[in-house]
Amino acid sequence: MRFTLRQLEYFIAAGETGSITLASERIHISPPSISTAISHLEKELNAQLFVRHHAQGLSLTSAGRTLLSEAKRVVAQAEGLYTVASQTSLTVRGSLSVGCMVTLAPMLVPELSQSFMTAFPAVQVSHVEGHQEDLLEGLRRCETDIALIYDLQLADDIAFHPLVSLPPYAVVSDKHRLAAQAAATLQELAEEALVLLDLPLSREYFMALFLNEGLVPRVAARSAHQDVVRTMVANGFGYALFNARPKSSQALDGRGLTSVRIVGEHRPMTIGVATLRELQPSRLVEAFHAHCRAHISRSYIPGMIAPVGSERVRVE
């Protein structure tokens, strides 16, 4: 074989970005090196892989599309050799793909990943942020190795290990009339305008809080983006409901927010580590799982302040 895995990696970057320049920025390799690698592959395989468009990037040929799929498979298998090797040694190394709920990722992922790679310098962590359903499908398709999710609608094929429970709470502008109260009832909240975090499963969870009390919230606005919801609340659109509580008490525009405890016992959402049950966890996955258990608890959660309320969770 007269081409290398590195040349395949350069080709994959160019194929996925459609541009030598973008591929260079993505993998931090000079454009001439990527062009040379592609030319070498085309000569070695006797096939044109790209159509070059002057000043408009690249388009994969039919042969190029086929090779891209196969090249990604070959590179993934080669990377898997690190995982295989780690099973027979004391060294934790290799590439780890971590999925995380989009609402949790800004708080959890940076500190967890950095501290894990500091503890295990031979590990490279990549991240996938998404909704709960997307993350579960990513585990099933083996696109991610492990995921940080909530305990919502988990099927039998998913192994879920709870870490910490987060009760719901309300957040209002620091100028809102409820900001002066330490707590509010769902009845009080139902009379106010709700800015709903409109994500799959999350919206059903928040609406169920009211339905369980025979109440109907007054939804005035909605967004799938947590920071948009927080900024709308800070600007007086209404209140919002969350479980994860960031350390920052400001919206992105600098306006102030106040957290208000909800009176009563309400089902919390539990953060936990999820893996595919039928897949034997590698040493690398087990190490990250242990790292999560050590760094996420009721006494400390990266990027968050301590949960409001008294709910507790049994950690496995």
GROMACS .gro file of C-alpha atoms in nm:
model
  316
    1MET     CA    1   0.000   0.000   0.000
    2ARG     CA    2   0.166   0.320  -0.120
    3PHE     CA    3  -0.055   0.574   0.059
    4THR     CA    4  -0.089   0.656   0.425
    5LEU     CA    5  -0.364   0.700   0.680
    6ARG     CA    6  -0.260   1.061   0.713
    7GLN     CA    7  -0.322   1.116   0.342
    8LEU     CA    8  -0.667   0.961   0.386
    9GLU     CA    9  -0.735   1.199   0.675
   10TYR     CA   10  -0.641   1.495   0.454
   11PHE     CA   11  -0.869   1.365   0.179
   12ILE     CA   12  -1.158   1.319   0.427
   13ALA     CA   13  -1.122   1.676   0.552
   14ALA     CA   14  -1.128   1.810   0.197
   15GLY     CA   15  -1.418   1.588   0.099
   16GLU     CA   16  -1.631   1.689   0.397
   17THR     CA   17  -1.559   2.062   0.370
   18GLY     CA   18  -1.549   2.089  -0.010
   19SER     CA   19  -1.251   2.319   0.014
   20ILE     CA   20  -0.873   2.291   0.052
   21THR     CA   21  -0.875   2.611   0.257
   22LEU     CA   22  -1.149   2.497   0.493
   23ALA     CA   23  -0.984   2.155   0.527
   24SER     CA   24  -0.659   2.330   0.618
   25GLU     CA   25  -0.833   2.533   0.889
   26ARG     CA   26  -1.013   2.225   1.021
   27ILE     CA   27  -0.712   1.996   1.064
   28HIS     CA   28  -0.442   2.265   1.097
   29ILE     CA   29  -0.238   2.144   0.799
   30SER     CA   30  -0.108   2.370   0.521
   31PRO     CA   31  -0.313   2.380   0.196
   32PRO     CA   32  -0.018   2.263  -0.019
   33SER     CA   33   0.021   1.952   0.199
   34ILE     CA   34  -0.346   1.867   0.155
   35SER     CA   35  -0.331   1.926  -0.222
   36THR     CA   36  -0.023   1.706  -0.249
   37ALA     CA   37  -0.189   1.427  -0.052
   38ILE     CA   38  -0.497   1.435  -0.275
   39SER     CA   39  -0.289   1.435  -0.592
   40HIS     CA   40  -0.090   1.139  -0.461
   41LEU     CA   41  -0.409   0.945  -0.387
   42GLU     CA   42  -0.552   1.017  -0.730
   43LYS     CA   43  -0.231   0.901  -0.897
   44GLU     CA   44  -0.199   0.592  -0.679
   45LEU     CA   45  -0.563   0.488  -0.721
   46ASN     CA   46  -0.578   0.597  -1.085
   47ALA     CA   47  -0.903   0.782  -1.024
   48GLN     CA   48  -1.014   1.145  -1.021
   49LEU     CA   49  -1.152   1.217  -0.673
   50PHE     CA   50  -1.250   1.582  -0.710
   51VAL     CA   51  -1.368   1.831  -0.969
   52ARG     CA   52  -1.175   2.152  -0.904
   53HIS     CA   53  -1.376   2.474  -0.938
   54HIS     CA   54  -1.161   2.784  -0.971
   55ALA     CA   55  -1.211   2.999  -0.659
   56GLN     CA   56  -1.521   2.793  -0.571
   57GLY     CA   57  -1.381   2.489  -0.396
   58LEU     CA   58  -1.409   2.119  -0.476
   59SER     CA   59  -1.681   1.871  -0.568
   60LEU     CA   60  -1.644   1.499  -0.511
   61THR     CA   61  -1.669   1.277  -0.816
   62SER     CA   62  -1.860   0.949  -0.802
   63ALA     CA   63  -1.532   0.770  -0.725
   64GLY     CA   64  -1.453   1.035  -0.466
   65ARG     CA   65  -1.783   0.984  -0.284
   66THR     CA   66  -1.725   0.609  -0.270
   67LEU     CA   67  -1.369   0.653  -0.145
   68LEU     CA   68  -1.480   0.907   0.117
   69SER     CA   69  -1.714   0.654   0.276
   70GLU     CA   70  -1.451   0.379   0.270
   71ALA     CA   71  -1.173   0.610   0.389
   72LYS     CA   72  -1.374   0.716   0.693
   73ARG     CA   73  -1.433   0.352   0.778
   74VAL     CA   74  -1.063   0.266   0.741
   75VAL     CA   75  -0.949   0.560   0.954
   76ALA     CA   76  -1.207   0.475   1.224
   77GLN     CA   77  -1.085   0.116   1.232
   78ALA     CA   78  -0.725   0.234   1.259
   79GLU     CA   79  -0.813   0.465   1.548
   80GLY     CA   80  -0.983   0.170   1.713
   81LEU     CA   81  -0.645   0.001   1.742
   82TYR     CA   82  -0.560   0.247   2.020
   83THR     CA   83  -0.865   0.132   2.212
   84VAL     CA   84  -0.775  -0.232   2.160
   85ALA     CA   85  -0.421  -0.167   2.279
   86SER     CA   86  -0.544   0.017   2.588
   87GLN     CA   87  -0.733  -0.294   2.699
   88THR     CA   88  -0.406  -0.479   2.752
   89SER     CA   89  -0.209  -0.198   2.911
   90LEU     CA   90  -0.239   0.041   3.200
   91THR     CA   91  -0.245   0.338   2.963
   92VAL     CA   92  -0.579   0.506   2.892
   93ARG     CA   93  -0.550   0.651   2.544
   94GLY     CA   94  -0.738   0.703   2.220
   95SER     CA   95  -1.024   0.917   2.089
   96LEU     CA   96  -1.344   0.953   2.289
   97SER     CA   97  -1.666   1.096   2.148
   98VAL     CA   98  -1.884   1.242   2.423
   99GLY     CA   99  -2.246   1.339   2.364
  100CYS     CA  100  -2.413   1.595   2.588
  101MET     CA  101  -2.753   1.758   2.615
  102VAL     CA  102  -2.739   2.093   2.439
  103THR     CA  103  -2.867   2.267   2.754
  104LEU     CA  104  -2.600   2.107   2.973
  105ALA     CA  105  -2.302   2.118   2.738
  106PRO     CA  106  -2.192   2.482   2.795
  107MET     CA  107  -2.166   2.415   3.167
  108LEU     CA  108  -2.047   2.054   3.188
  109VAL     CA  109  -1.837   1.979   2.882
  110PRO     CA  110  -1.547   2.230   2.895
  111GLU     CA  111  -1.436   2.157   3.251
  112LEU     CA  112  -1.501   1.782   3.232
  113SER     CA  113  -1.314   1.739   2.904
  114GLN     CA  114  -1.018   1.955   2.999
  115SER     CA  115  -0.970   1.791   3.338
  116PHE     CA  116  -1.003   1.443   3.182
  117MET     CA  117  -0.742   1.514   2.912
  118THR     CA  118  -0.514   1.662   3.177
  119ALA     CA  119  -0.544   1.341   3.378
  120PHE     CA  120  -0.497   1.126   3.065
  121PRO     CA  121  -0.272   1.313   2.819
  122ALA     CA  122  -0.293   1.035   2.558
  123VAL     CA  123  -0.669   1.091   2.519
  124GLN     CA  124  -0.843   1.323   2.272
  125VAL     CA  125  -1.204   1.413   2.354
  126SER     CA  126  -1.451   1.533   2.091
  127HIS     CA  127  -1.803   1.655   2.165
  128VAL     CA  128  -2.148   1.615   2.016
  129GLU     CA  129  -2.420   1.845   2.149
  130GLY     CA  130  -2.784   1.765   2.076
  131HIS     CA  131  -3.133   1.688   2.198
  132GLN     CA  132  -3.197   1.379   2.408
  133GLU     CA  133  -3.343   1.176   2.119
  134ASP     CA  134  -3.053   1.262   1.888
  135LEU     CA  135  -2.796   1.166   2.152
  136LEU     CA  136  -2.962   0.830   2.213
  137GLU     CA  137  -2.959   0.758   1.840
  138GLY     CA  138  -2.594   0.857   1.831
  139LEU     CA  139  -2.518   0.593   2.092
  140ARG     CA  140  -2.714   0.332   1.898
  141ARG     CA  141  -2.526   0.413   1.576
  142CYS     CA  142  -2.195   0.410   1.769
  143GLU     CA  143  -2.130   0.769   1.662
  144THR     CA  144  -2.071   0.859   2.026
  145ASP     CA  145  -1.913   0.644   2.297
  146ILE     CA  146  -2.086   0.789   2.602
  147ALA     CA  147  -2.342   1.061   2.668
  148LEU     CA  148  -2.446   1.296   2.947
  149ILE     CA  149  -2.824   1.309   2.936
  150TYR     CA  150  -3.138   1.325   3.149
  151ASP     CA  151  -3.345   1.029   3.269
  152LEU     CA  152  -3.622   1.088   3.016
  153GLN     CA  153  -3.781   0.814   2.803
  154LEU     CA  154  -3.489   0.573   2.819
  155ALA     CA  155  -3.532   0.242   2.635
  156ASP     CA  156  -3.402  -0.093   2.758
  157ASP     CA  157  -3.105  -0.084   2.518
  158ILE     CA  158  -2.957   0.217   2.702
  159ALA     CA  159  -2.759   0.175   3.025
  160PHE     CA  160  -2.814   0.484   3.241
  161HIS     CA  161  -2.611   0.560   3.555
  162PRO     CA  162  -2.752   0.853   3.757
  163LEU     CA  163  -2.521   1.121   3.892
  164VAL     CA  164  -2.728   1.407   4.035
  165SER     CA  165  -3.092   1.517   4.044
  166LEU     CA  166  -3.195   1.869   3.950
  167PRO     CA  167  -3.539   1.988   4.066
  168PRO     CA  168  -3.721   2.244   3.849
  169TYR     CA  169  -3.702   2.612   3.935
  170ALA     CA  170  -3.826   2.936   3.786
  171VAL     CA  171  -3.609   3.218   3.660
  172VAL     CA  172  -3.733   3.576   3.632
  173SER     CA  173  -3.591   3.918   3.557
  174ASP     CA  174  -3.437   4.078   3.863
  175LYS     CA  175  -3.704   4.347   3.819
  176HIS     CA  176  -3.995   4.100   3.813
  177ARG     CA  177  -4.239   4.109   4.105
  178LEU     CA  178  -4.152   3.746   4.193
  179ALA     CA  179  -3.781   3.828   4.217
  180ALA     CA  180  -3.833   3.943   4.577
  181GLN     CA  181  -3.975   3.604   4.676
  182ALA     CA  182  -3.764   3.306   4.779
  183ALA     CA  183  -4.022   3.068   4.635
  184ALA     CA  184  -4.339   3.063   4.425
  185THR     CA  185  -4.619   2.814   4.372
  186LEU     CA  186  -4.713   2.672   4.035
  187GLN     CA  187  -5.047   2.850   4.078
  188GLU     CA  188  -4.866   3.183   4.100
  189LEU     CA  189  -4.650   3.099   3.799
  190ALA     CA  190  -4.947   2.985   3.591
  191GLU     CA  191  -5.084   3.338   3.610
  192GLU     CA  192  -4.765   3.483   3.461
  193ALA     CA  193  -4.638   3.472   3.103
  194LEU     CA  194  -4.414   3.167   3.038
  195VAL     CA  195  -4.120   3.173   2.799
  196LEU     CA  196  -4.099   2.802   2.721
  197LEU     CA  197  -3.774   2.618   2.651
  198ASP     CA  198  -3.906   2.442   2.344
  199LEU     CA  199  -3.693   2.128   2.317
  200PRO     CA  200  -3.810   1.770   2.261
  201LEU     CA  201  -3.896   1.597   2.590
  202SER     CA  202  -3.803   1.906   2.792
  203ARG     CA  203  -4.118   2.095   2.690
  204GLU     CA  204  -4.334   1.793   2.777
  205TYR     CA  205  -4.162   1.769   3.116
  206PHE     CA  206  -4.224   2.136   3.198
  207MET     CA  207  -4.587   2.129   3.080
  208ALA     CA  208  -4.648   1.815   3.287
  209LEU     CA  209  -4.551   2.003   3.604
  210PHE     CA  210  -4.861   2.217   3.561
  211LEU     CA  211  -5.088   1.943   3.427
  212ASN     CA  212  -5.015   1.731   3.736
  213GLU     CA  213  -5.154   2.016   3.946
  214GLY     CA  214  -5.458   2.069   3.721
  215LEU     CA  215  -5.311   2.393   3.586
  216VAL     CA  216  -5.249   2.527   3.237
  217PRO     CA  217  -4.949   2.761   3.193
  218ARG     CA  218  -4.984   3.079   2.986
  219VAL     CA  219  -4.718   3.026   2.717
  220ALA     CA  220  -4.635   3.369   2.577
  221ALA     CA  221  -4.320   3.284   2.382
  222ARG     CA  222  -4.093   2.990   2.314
  223SER     CA  223  -3.743   2.914   2.186
  224ALA     CA  224  -3.526   2.606   2.143
  225HIS     CA  225  -3.220   2.801   2.258
  226GLN     CA  226  -3.155   2.828   2.631
  227ASP     CA  227  -2.967   3.157   2.607
  228VAL     CA  228  -3.246   3.313   2.399
  229VAL     CA  229  -3.500   3.210   2.665
  230ARG     CA  230  -3.284   3.353   2.944
  231THR     CA  231  -3.233   3.682   2.760
  232MET     CA  232  -3.604   3.713   2.681
  233VAL     CA  233  -3.680   3.662   3.049
  234ALA     CA  234  -3.422   3.922   3.147
  235ASN     CA  235  -3.595   4.166   2.911
  236GLY     CA  236  -3.933   4.120   3.075
  237PHE     CA  237  -4.111   3.874   2.845
  238GLY     CA  238  -4.206   3.655   3.141
  239TYR     CA  239  -4.056   3.373   3.345
  240ALA     CA  240  -3.893   3.046   3.237
  241LEU     CA  241  -3.846   2.702   3.388
  242PHE     CA  242  -3.516   2.517   3.403
  243ASN     CA  243  -3.345   2.237   3.593
  244ALA     CA  244  -2.978   2.314   3.528
  245ARG     CA  245  -2.880   2.634   3.709
  246PRO     CA  246  -2.577   2.820   3.564
  247LYS     CA  247  -2.340   2.998   3.797
  248SER     CA  248  -2.397   3.319   3.606
  249SER     CA  249  -2.700   3.522   3.717
  250GLN     CA  250  -2.692   3.733   3.401
  251ALA     CA  251  -2.835   3.688   3.054
  252LEU     CA  252  -2.602   3.726   2.757
  253ASP     CA  253  -2.698   4.092   2.721
  254GLY     CA  254  -2.585   4.161   3.079
  255ARG     CA  255  -2.932   4.202   3.230
  256GLY     CA  256  -2.991   4.037   3.565
  257LEU     CA  257  -3.184   3.719   3.641
  258THR     CA  258  -3.316   3.578   3.968
  259SER     CA  259  -3.384   3.213   4.047
  260VAL     CA  260  -3.703   3.129   4.236
  261ARG     CA  261  -3.766   2.793   4.404
  262ILE     CA  262  -4.095   2.621   4.318
  263VAL     CA  263  -4.300   2.525   4.624
  264GLY     CA  264  -4.384   2.156   4.662
  265GLU     CA  265  -4.241   1.822   4.557
  266HIS     CA  266  -4.198   1.796   4.182
  267ARG     CA  267  -4.026   1.532   3.970
  268PRO     CA  268  -3.662   1.633   3.920
  269MET     CA  269  -3.460   1.560   3.611
  270THR     CA  270  -3.155   1.346   3.680
  271ILE     CA  271  -2.827   1.393   3.495
  272GLY     CA  272  -2.654   1.066   3.426
  273VAL     CA  273  -2.406   0.883   3.207
  274ALA     CA  274  -2.554   0.675   2.925
  275THR     CA  275  -2.395   0.402   2.714
  276LEU     CA  276  -2.523   0.135   2.478
  277ARG     CA  277  -2.609  -0.162   2.699
  278GLU     CA  278  -2.502  -0.434   2.456
  279LEU     CA  279  -2.161  -0.275   2.398
  280GLN     CA  280  -1.885  -0.374   2.639
  281PRO     CA  281  -1.733  -0.045   2.761
  282SER     CA  282  -1.369   0.011   2.679
  283ARG     CA  283  -1.110   0.110   2.938
  284LEU     CA  284  -1.135   0.463   2.798
  285VAL     CA  285  -1.513   0.479   2.841
  286GLU     CA  286  -1.488   0.335   3.192
  287ALA     CA  287  -1.227   0.596   3.282
  288PHE     CA  288  -1.448   0.881   3.162
  289HIS     CA  289  -1.746   0.735   3.347
  290ALA     CA  290  -1.542   0.728   3.668
  291HIS     CA  291  -1.428   1.084   3.598
  292CYS     CA  292  -1.792   1.197   3.570
  293ARG     CA  293  -1.881   1.027   3.899
  294ALA     CA  294  -1.592   1.204   4.069
  295HIS     CA  295  -1.677   1.548   3.929
  296ILE     CA  296  -2.058   1.557   3.930
  297SER     CA  297  -2.244   1.528   4.259
  298ARG     CA  298  -2.484   1.721   4.483
  299SER     CA  299  -2.189   1.905   4.632
  300TYR     CA  300  -2.038   2.014   4.300
  301ILE     CA  301  -2.146   2.031   3.935
  302PRO     CA  302  -1.917   2.192   3.673
  303GLY     CA  303  -2.056   2.526   3.563
  304MET     CA  304  -2.359   2.510   3.793
  305ILE     CA  305  -2.452   2.606   4.146
  306ALA     CA  306  -2.591   2.354   4.395
  307PRO     CA  307  -2.938   2.220   4.313
  308VAL     CA  308  -3.238   2.390   4.472
  309GLY     CA  309  -3.453   2.164   4.691
  310SER     CA  310  -3.391   1.844   4.879
  311GLU     CA  311  -3.418   1.570   4.615
  312ARG     CA  312  -3.146   1.311   4.631
  313VAL     CA  313  -3.030   1.048   4.389
  314ARG     CA  314  -2.873   0.709   4.446
  315VAL     CA  315  -2.544   0.693   4.256
  316GLU     CA  316  -2.458   0.352   4.113
   0.00000   0.00000   0.00000
